Every structure is written in structure tokens, then in C-alpha cells.
Amino acid sequence: EAGVAQSPRYKIIEKKQSVAFWCNPISGHATLYWYQQILGQGPKLLIQFQNNGVVDDSQLPKDRFSAERLKGVDSTLKIQPAKLEDSAVYLCASSSARENTEAFFGQGTRLTVV
Amino acid sequence: RKEVEQDPGPFNVPEGATVAFNCTYSNSASQSFFWYRQDCRKEPKLLMSVYSSGNEDGRFTAQLNRASQYISLLIRDSKLSDSATYLCVVKELSNFGNEKLTFGTGTRLTIIP
């Protein structure tokens, strides 16, 4: 079974530039998450999709972050303009919305804003 | 109070020792519980689910105490390869079929030779 795919693996940009990350979840998984993980901290939920609808985006800094999941499959997360504090690993995860089923993570995109 | 709380550690434990982590959660309606393991610069991966009756997988034992709202992970006969960050994860499932996964900050474990 193919896992969660993310790209790019690494990205270095200057502050105020824009950047986009892509995620392809496991086939058939209705739920897709984007997490931000700063070094030394646990993953923090940015946005959660159920199919192509947003379930929770309460912690997404909407003045600069946006995300979409067209057709309920792939998803993109965009930051515009980037700030230094956005330097983190951006993790995409997917799961089926059933009790006792876990979420599977992609390898993440390591973003460095300089 | 944080939704999911863990002692961040670090825990530095000699090889062969037993180590235990606890995790508390605030929402009594939480339904599923997991321990994930995250190696340095890697993504989190499921270590084990935590069932109401408690469960064991080799050297690892997970337990759930719903009354006190905490879960625990016990590692026996620790190996060098157990060095990692252990993340507590709590899942809530709504009546509409939506789920919410909340992560703790993780507990960093280092096994010392």
C-alpha cells in the first residue's frame, strides 16, 4: 500500500516570499491533516479536511496560510508571505474516520525561512 | 489546561532498564488513544494503539485509565534503538463522522549504553 506522499522534502525561502506544499494521502482516506511541527515540539494541527470540506482550521493563520483539497484527494498548503517563525516541518497525515484507526504521516516538508 | 499533556523529558535511561511515560487528556469524550514514535528528523509512526483493557506488544505495554483520563506506556528491557520521542495521541470521533486528532508535545527518551 502506498503511503502519504509529500513534496518537496526541503525548501529554503526568504521571508516575505511565498511557498506551497503538496500532499497526496493514502487512497480512500477521507480525512487529511496538515500539521506544523517546530523543533522540539509536538505536531500542531493547522487544518483538517474531511473529503473536500474543512472540518477544523481554527489554528490556521489565515492572514498568510491557505489550504485546499480539490476533489477530496490531493491537498496543497500555501504560505504567503512567509515569516521567519514559519520555519518548521509541515506534516501531512491521512486517516479513515473510524474508531481505533490511526493516522499515517508523510515524510514532511522541512521549511527554512531566512 | 492543555488538551493532551506529556512530560517532555528528556528521560535518560540506562540500557536494559524499564521506563514509563504518562499522558493526560482533558476531554472525557475521547474515544481512541495511540502512542506514536518519532525519530530525529523523521515523521511520526504508530507504535501502538491503546485499548481499554490494556495491551502489550513485546517489550511495550500500554494502558488506559478513563476514570483518571490518562494513558501510559511502559518499555521493558530498553534497547539503544528505543531512543526517540514518544507522542501521545488522542482521537475524538463526532456523531457526524468527523474525527479530531490531538498530539501531546512528546517525551524524549535517550537510552544510554
PDB file of C-alpha atoms in Angstrom:
ATOM      1  CA  GLU A   1       0.000   0.000   0.000  1.00  0.00           C
ATOM      2  CA  ALA A   2       1.424   3.396  -0.977  1.00  0.00           C
ATOM      3  CA  GLY A   3       1.898   5.802   1.895  1.00  0.00           C
ATOM      4  CA  VAL A   4       1.254   9.519   2.205  1.00  0.00           C
ATOM      5  CA  ALA A   5       3.327  11.414  -0.328  1.00  0.00           C
ATOM      6  CA  GLN A   6       4.578  14.931   0.237  1.00  0.00           C
ATOM      7  CA  SER A   7       6.697  17.296  -1.778  1.00  0.00           C
ATOM      8  CA  PRO A   8       9.060  18.982  -1.703  1.00  0.00           C
ATOM      9  CA  ARG A   9      11.130  17.414   1.089  1.00  0.00           C
ATOM     10  CA  TYR A  10      13.058  20.610   1.741  1.00  0.00           C
ATOM     11  CA  LYS A  11      12.517  24.254   0.933  1.00  0.00           C
ATOM     12  CA  ILE A  12      14.505  27.356   1.735  1.00  0.00           C
ATOM     13  CA  ILE A  13      12.954  30.733   1.029  1.00  0.00           C
ATOM     14  CA  GLU A  14      13.457  34.314   2.054  1.00  0.00           C
ATOM     15  CA  LYS A  15      10.961  35.999   4.327  1.00  0.00           C
ATOM     16  CA  LYS A  16       8.022  37.603   2.510  1.00  0.00           C
ATOM     17  CA  GLN A  17       8.259  35.062  -0.289  1.00  0.00           C
ATOM     18  CA  SER A  18       5.534  32.508  -0.916  1.00  0.00           C
ATOM     19  CA  VAL A  19       5.749  28.733  -0.823  1.00  0.00           C
ATOM     20  CA  ALA A  20       3.423  25.810  -1.499  1.00  0.00           C
ATOM     21  CA  PHE A  21       3.462  22.244  -0.257  1.00  0.00           C
ATOM     22  CA  TRP A  22       1.694  19.291  -1.792  1.00  0.00           C
ATOM     23  CA  CYS A  23       0.241  16.161  -0.213  1.00  0.00           C
ATOM     24  CA  ASN A  24      -1.255  13.010  -1.686  1.00  0.00           C
ATOM     25  CA  PRO A  25      -2.966  10.945   1.010  1.00  0.00           C
ATOM     26  CA  ILE A  26      -3.449   7.210   1.161  1.00  0.00           C
ATOM     27  CA  SER A  27      -6.096   6.136  -1.313  1.00  0.00           C
ATOM     28  CA  GLY A  28      -9.547   6.050   0.215  1.00  0.00           C
ATOM     29  CA  HIS A  29      -8.688   8.084   3.284  1.00  0.00           C
ATOM     30  CA  ALA A  30     -11.346  10.726   3.758  1.00  0.00           C
ATOM     31  CA  THR A  31      -9.553  12.692   6.451  1.00  0.00           C
ATOM     32  CA  LEU A  32      -6.475  14.750   5.661  1.00  0.00           C
ATOM     33  CA  TYR A  33      -4.499  16.811   8.140  1.00  0.00           C
ATOM     34  CA  TRP A  34      -1.811  19.431   7.849  1.00  0.00           C
ATOM     35  CA  TYR A  35       0.382  19.799  10.926  1.00  0.00           C
ATOM     36  CA  GLN A  36       3.168  22.214  11.714  1.00  0.00           C
ATOM     37  CA  GLN A  37       5.976  20.866  13.867  1.00  0.00           C
ATOM     38  CA  ILE A  38       8.526  23.251  15.282  1.00  0.00           C
ATOM     39  CA  LEU A  39      11.763  21.721  16.538  1.00  0.00           C
ATOM     40  CA  GLY A  40      11.337  20.231  19.999  1.00  0.00           C
ATOM     41  CA  GLN A  41       7.540  20.434  19.960  1.00  0.00           C
ATOM     42  CA  GLY A  42       4.712  18.088  19.093  1.00  0.00           C
ATOM     43  CA  PRO A  43       2.769  18.468  15.845  1.00  0.00           C
ATOM     44  CA  LYS A  44       0.275  21.330  15.886  1.00  0.00           C
ATOM     45  CA  LEU A  45      -2.839  20.994  13.742  1.00  0.00           C
ATOM     46  CA  LEU A  46      -3.190  23.686  11.104  1.00  0.00           C
ATOM     47  CA  ILE A  47      -6.158  22.402   9.139  1.00  0.00           C
ATOM     48  CA  GLN A  48      -8.223  19.256   8.787  1.00  0.00           C
ATOM     49  CA  PHE A  49     -10.260  18.178   5.780  1.00  0.00           C
ATOM     50  CA  GLN A  50     -12.997  15.590   5.594  1.00  0.00           C
ATOM     51  CA  ASN A  51     -13.167  14.765   1.885  1.00  0.00           C
ATOM     52  CA  ASN A  52     -13.004  18.222   0.314  1.00  0.00           C
ATOM     53  CA  GLY A  53     -14.612  20.107   3.192  1.00  0.00           C
ATOM     54  CA  VAL A  54     -12.785  21.888   6.006  1.00  0.00           C
ATOM     55  CA  VAL A  55     -13.524  20.393   9.431  1.00  0.00           C
ATOM     56  CA  ASP A  56     -11.161  22.457  11.557  1.00  0.00           C
ATOM     57  CA  ASP A  57      -8.988  25.403  10.606  1.00  0.00           C
ATOM     58  CA  SER A  58      -9.141  27.198  13.932  1.00  0.00           C
ATOM     59  CA  GLN A  59      -5.354  27.271  14.319  1.00  0.00           C
ATOM     60  CA  LEU A  60      -4.544  28.226  10.742  1.00  0.00           C
ATOM     61  CA  PRO A  61      -3.093  31.771  10.486  1.00  0.00           C
ATOM     62  CA  LYS A  62      -5.494  32.736   7.758  1.00  0.00           C
ATOM     63  CA  ASP A  63      -3.833  36.049   7.003  1.00  0.00           C
ATOM     64  CA  ARG A  64      -0.928  34.149   5.472  1.00  0.00           C
ATOM     65  CA  PHE A  65      -1.778  30.460   5.274  1.00  0.00           C
ATOM     66  CA  SER A  66      -4.266  28.838   2.948  1.00  0.00           C
ATOM     67  CA  ALA A  67      -5.057  25.265   2.053  1.00  0.00           C
ATOM     68  CA  GLU A  68      -7.325  23.434  -0.304  1.00  0.00           C
ATOM     69  CA  ARG A  69      -8.257  19.892  -1.111  1.00  0.00           C
ATOM     70  CA  LEU A  70      -9.843  19.867  -4.506  1.00  0.00           C
ATOM     71  CA  LYS A  71     -11.841  16.750  -5.375  1.00  0.00           C
ATOM     72  CA  GLY A  72     -11.234  15.391  -1.901  1.00  0.00           C
ATOM     73  CA  VAL A  73      -7.886  13.803  -2.736  1.00  0.00           C
ATOM     74  CA  ASP A  74      -4.653  15.826  -3.060  1.00  0.00           C
ATOM     75  CA  SER A  75      -4.110  18.893  -0.954  1.00  0.00           C
ATOM     76  CA  THR A  76      -1.908  21.966  -1.100  1.00  0.00           C
ATOM     77  CA  LEU A  77      -0.848  24.234   1.729  1.00  0.00           C
ATOM     78  CA  LYS A  78       0.385  27.720   0.887  1.00  0.00           C
ATOM     79  CA  ILE A  79       2.143  30.381   2.881  1.00  0.00           C
ATOM     80  CA  GLN A  80       2.203  33.923   1.582  1.00  0.00           C
ATOM     81  CA  PRO A  81       4.087  35.910   2.748  1.00  0.00           C
ATOM     82  CA  ALA A  82       6.385  33.735   4.829  1.00  0.00           C
ATOM     83  CA  LYS A  83       7.808  34.849   8.142  1.00  0.00           C
ATOM     84  CA  LEU A  84      10.903  33.643   9.972  1.00  0.00           C
ATOM     85  CA  GLU A  85       8.736  31.901  12.577  1.00  0.00           C
ATOM     86  CA  ASP A  86       7.187  29.726   9.866  1.00  0.00           C
ATOM     87  CA  SER A  87      10.398  27.696   9.780  1.00  0.00           C
ATOM     88  CA  ALA A  88       9.220  24.229  10.725  1.00  0.00           C
ATOM     89  CA  VAL A  89       8.393  20.820   9.351  1.00  0.00           C
ATOM     90  CA  TYR A  90       4.994  20.651   7.682  1.00  0.00           C
ATOM     91  CA  LEU A  91       3.489  17.207   8.045  1.00  0.00           C
ATOM     92  CA  CYS A  92       0.567  15.839   6.102  1.00  0.00           C
ATOM     93  CA  ALA A  93      -1.371  12.910   7.514  1.00  0.00           C
ATOM     94  CA  SER A  94      -4.404  10.945   6.432  1.00  0.00           C
ATOM     95  CA  SER A  95      -6.759   8.515   8.055  1.00  0.00           C
ATOM     96  CA  SER A  96     -10.082   6.796   7.643  1.00  0.00           C
ATOM     97  CA  ALA A  97     -12.578   8.248  10.091  1.00  0.00           C
ATOM     98  CA  ARG A  98     -13.182   5.048  12.012  1.00  0.00           C
ATOM     99  CA  GLU A  99     -12.671   4.401  15.684  1.00  0.00           C
ATOM    100  CA  ASN A 100      -9.297   2.938  16.648  1.00  0.00           C
ATOM    101  CA  THR A 101      -7.742   3.595  13.255  1.00  0.00           C
ATOM    102  CA  GLU A 102      -4.539   5.541  13.222  1.00  0.00           C
ATOM    103  CA  ALA A 103      -3.309   8.397  11.075  1.00  0.00           C
ATOM    104  CA  PHE A 104      -0.439   7.869   8.665  1.00  0.00           C
ATOM    105  CA  PHE A 105       2.099  10.594   8.074  1.00  0.00           C
ATOM    106  CA  GLY A 106       4.080  11.666   5.080  1.00  0.00           C
ATOM    107  CA  GLN A 107       7.785  12.390   5.430  1.00  0.00           C
ATOM    108  CA  GLY A 108       7.104  16.082   5.788  1.00  0.00           C
ATOM    109  CA  THR A 109       8.460  19.231   4.183  1.00  0.00           C
ATOM    110  CA  ARG A 110      11.199  20.982   6.086  1.00  0.00           C
ATOM    111  CA  LEU A 111      10.815  24.718   5.516  1.00  0.00           C
ATOM    112  CA  THR A 112      13.529  27.206   6.371  1.00  0.00           C
ATOM    113  CA  VAL A 113      12.717  30.892   6.114  1.00  0.00           C
ATOM    114  CA  VAL A 114      15.774  33.133   6.075  1.00  0.00           C
TER     115      VAL A 114
ATOM    116  CA  ARG B   1      -5.183  23.112  30.673  1.00  0.00           C
ATOM    117  CA  LYS B   2      -3.711  21.594  27.522  1.00  0.00           C
ATOM    118  CA  GLU B   3      -5.860  19.037  25.730  1.00  0.00           C
ATOM    119  CA  VAL B   4      -3.099  16.439  25.856  1.00  0.00           C
ATOM    120  CA  GLU B   5      -0.206  16.770  28.276  1.00  0.00           C
ATOM    121  CA  GLN B   6       3.038  14.879  28.459  1.00  0.00           C
ATOM    122  CA  ASP B   7       6.231  15.313  30.422  1.00  0.00           C
ATOM    123  CA  PRO B   8       8.674  16.478  27.713  1.00  0.00           C
ATOM    124  CA  GLY B   9      11.628  14.876  29.478  1.00  0.00           C
ATOM    125  CA  PRO B  10      14.303  14.247  28.499  1.00  0.00           C
ATOM    126  CA  PHE B  11      14.426  10.819  30.041  1.00  0.00           C
ATOM    127  CA  ASN B  12      17.959   9.415  30.040  1.00  0.00           C
ATOM    128  CA  VAL B  13      17.765   5.742  30.921  1.00  0.00           C
ATOM    129  CA  PRO B  14      20.457   3.034  31.029  1.00  0.00           C
ATOM    130  CA  GLU B  15      20.136   0.181  28.593  1.00  0.00           C
ATOM    131  CA  GLY B  16      18.101  -2.679  29.997  1.00  0.00           C
ATOM    132  CA  ALA B  17      16.101  -0.515  32.379  1.00  0.00           C
ATOM    133  CA  THR B  18      12.347  -0.097  32.466  1.00  0.00           C
ATOM    134  CA  VAL B  19      10.880   3.295  31.706  1.00  0.00           C
ATOM    135  CA  ALA B  20       7.303   4.557  31.872  1.00  0.00           C
ATOM    136  CA  PHE B  21       5.597   7.596  30.386  1.00  0.00           C
ATOM    137  CA  ASN B  22       2.241   9.048  31.282  1.00  0.00           C
ATOM    138  CA  CYS B  23      -0.049  11.251  29.274  1.00  0.00           C
ATOM    139  CA  THR B  24      -3.182  13.035  30.466  1.00  0.00           C
ATOM    140  CA  TYR B  25      -6.070  14.245  28.335  1.00  0.00           C
ATOM    141  CA  SER B  26      -8.766  16.753  29.118  1.00  0.00           C
ATOM    142  CA  ASN B  27     -11.751  15.586  27.049  1.00  0.00           C
ATOM    143  CA  SER B  28     -13.589  12.740  28.736  1.00  0.00           C
ATOM    144  CA  ALA B  29     -15.376  12.011  25.440  1.00  0.00           C
ATOM    145  CA  SER B  30     -12.111  10.995  23.763  1.00  0.00           C
ATOM    146  CA  GLN B  31     -12.506   7.606  22.172  1.00  0.00           C
ATOM    147  CA  SER B  32      -9.239   6.308  20.802  1.00  0.00           C
ATOM    148  CA  PHE B  33      -5.713   6.572  22.036  1.00  0.00           C
ATOM    149  CA  PHE B  34      -2.353   5.933  20.463  1.00  0.00           C
ATOM    150  CA  TRP B  35       1.343   6.121  21.114  1.00  0.00           C
ATOM    151  CA  TYR B  36       3.431   7.279  18.196  1.00  0.00           C
ATOM    152  CA  ARG B  37       7.188   7.174  17.934  1.00  0.00           C
ATOM    153  CA  GLN B  38       9.160   9.881  16.172  1.00  0.00           C
ATOM    154  CA  ASP B  39      12.829   9.515  15.367  1.00  0.00           C
ATOM    155  CA  CYS B  40      15.007  12.553  14.850  1.00  0.00           C
ATOM    156  CA  ARG B  41      14.131  14.294  11.577  1.00  0.00           C
ATOM    157  CA  LYS B  42      11.554  11.663  10.702  1.00  0.00           C
ATOM    158  CA  GLU B  43       7.785  11.606  10.622  1.00  0.00           C
ATOM    159  CA  PRO B  44       5.726  10.169  13.498  1.00  0.00           C
ATOM    160  CA  LYS B  45       4.860   6.499  13.145  1.00  0.00           C
ATOM    161  CA  LEU B  46       2.359   4.460  15.067  1.00  0.00           C
ATOM    162  CA  LEU B  47       3.922   2.479  17.896  1.00  0.00           C
ATOM    163  CA  MET B  48       0.723   1.031  19.291  1.00  0.00           C
ATOM    164  CA  SER B  49      -2.915   1.706  19.874  1.00  0.00           C
ATOM    165  CA  VAL B  50      -4.131   1.795  23.452  1.00  0.00           C
ATOM    166  CA  TYR B  51      -7.155  -0.312  24.292  1.00  0.00           C
ATOM    167  CA  SER B  52      -9.394  -0.090  27.327  1.00  0.00           C
ATOM    168  CA  SER B  53      -8.239  -3.429  28.666  1.00  0.00           C
ATOM    169  CA  GLY B  54      -4.590  -2.553  28.190  1.00  0.00           C
ATOM    170  CA  ASN B  55      -2.390  -4.162  25.598  1.00  0.00           C
ATOM    171  CA  GLU B  56       1.100  -5.473  25.199  1.00  0.00           C
ATOM    172  CA  ASP B  57       3.389  -5.766  22.223  1.00  0.00           C
ATOM    173  CA  GLY B  58       6.673  -7.403  23.080  1.00  0.00           C
ATOM    174  CA  ARG B  59       8.538  -5.127  25.465  1.00  0.00           C
ATOM    175  CA  PHE B  60       5.894  -2.417  25.229  1.00  0.00           C
ATOM    176  CA  THR B  61       2.769  -2.192  27.379  1.00  0.00           C
ATOM    177  CA  ALA B  62       0.092   0.462  27.009  1.00  0.00           C
ATOM    178  CA  GLN B  63      -2.668   1.151  29.479  1.00  0.00           C
ATOM    179  CA  LEU B  64      -5.693   3.411  29.589  1.00  0.00           C
ATOM    180  CA  ASN B  65      -7.352   4.798  32.701  1.00  0.00           C
ATOM    181  CA  ARG B  66     -10.561   6.514  31.628  1.00  0.00           C
ATOM    182  CA  ALA B  67     -11.581   7.488  35.140  1.00  0.00           C
ATOM    183  CA  SER B  68      -8.391   9.483  35.652  1.00  0.00           C
ATOM    184  CA  GLN B  69      -8.066  10.361  31.962  1.00  0.00           C
ATOM    185  CA  TYR B  70      -4.545   9.197  31.381  1.00  0.00           C
ATOM    186  CA  ILE B  71      -2.711   6.693  29.271  1.00  0.00           C
ATOM    187  CA  SER B  72       0.660   5.169  29.922  1.00  0.00           C
ATOM    188  CA  LEU B  73       3.441   3.470  28.026  1.00  0.00           C
ATOM    189  CA  LEU B  74       5.867   1.068  29.672  1.00  0.00           C
ATOM    190  CA  ILE B  75       9.047  -0.047  27.958  1.00  0.00           C
ATOM    191  CA  ARG B  76      10.841  -3.026  29.491  1.00  0.00           C
ATOM    192  CA  ASP B  77      14.429  -4.091  28.884  1.00  0.00           C
ATOM    193  CA  SER B  78      15.097  -0.878  26.969  1.00  0.00           C
ATOM    194  CA  LYS B  79      17.347  -1.005  23.907  1.00  0.00           C
ATOM    195  CA  LEU B  80      19.509   1.673  22.357  1.00  0.00           C
ATOM    196  CA  SER B  81      17.141   1.637  19.396  1.00  0.00           C
ATOM    197  CA  ASP B  82      14.293   2.778  21.662  1.00  0.00           C
ATOM    198  CA  SER B  83      15.835   6.259  21.758  1.00  0.00           C
ATOM    199  CA  ALA B  84      13.219   8.518  20.182  1.00  0.00           C
ATOM    200  CA  THR B  85      10.421  10.930  21.014  1.00  0.00           C
ATOM    201  CA  TYR B  86       7.168   9.283  22.084  1.00  0.00           C
ATOM    202  CA  LEU B  87       3.994  11.150  21.216  1.00  0.00           C
ATOM    203  CA  CYS B  88       0.682  10.612  22.947  1.00  0.00           C
ATOM    204  CA  VAL B  89      -2.288  10.980  20.590  1.00  0.00           C
ATOM    205  CA  VAL B  90      -5.954  11.264  21.479  1.00  0.00           C
ATOM    206  CA  LYS B  91      -8.742  10.862  18.955  1.00  0.00           C
ATOM    207  CA  GLU B  92     -12.280  12.094  19.247  1.00  0.00           C
ATOM    208  CA  LEU B  93     -14.964  10.973  16.846  1.00  0.00           C
ATOM    209  CA  SER B  94     -18.049  13.128  16.423  1.00  0.00           C
ATOM    210  CA  ASN B  95     -21.541  11.891  15.667  1.00  0.00           C
ATOM    211  CA  PHE B  96     -21.113  13.296  12.178  1.00  0.00           C
ATOM    212  CA  GLY B  97     -18.185  11.031  11.472  1.00  0.00           C
ATOM    213  CA  ASN B  98     -15.565  13.747  11.784  1.00  0.00           C
ATOM    214  CA  GLU B  99     -12.533  12.993  13.837  1.00  0.00           C
ATOM    215  CA  LYS B 100     -10.067  15.121  15.696  1.00  0.00           C
ATOM    216  CA  LEU B 101      -6.538  14.012  16.483  1.00  0.00           C
ATOM    217  CA  THR B 102      -4.668  15.871  19.194  1.00  0.00           C
ATOM    218  CA  PHE B 103      -0.982  15.321  19.878  1.00  0.00           C
ATOM    219  CA  GLY B 104       0.955  15.814  23.046  1.00  0.00           C
ATOM    220  CA  THR B 105       4.267  17.625  22.896  1.00  0.00           C
ATOM    221  CA  GLY B 106       6.150  14.343  23.056  1.00  0.00           C
ATOM    222  CA  THR B 107       8.509  12.777  25.576  1.00  0.00           C
ATOM    223  CA  ARG B 108      12.104  12.498  24.534  1.00  0.00           C
ATOM    224  CA  LEU B 109      13.817   9.263  25.547  1.00  0.00           C
ATOM    225  CA  THR B 110      17.529   8.532  25.310  1.00  0.00           C
ATOM    226  CA  ILE B 111      18.839   5.083  26.154  1.00  0.00           C
ATOM    227  CA  ILE B 112      22.388   5.210  27.480  1.00  0.00           C
ATOM    228  CA  PRO B 113      24.797   2.331  26.789  1.00  0.00           C
TER     229      PRO B 113
END
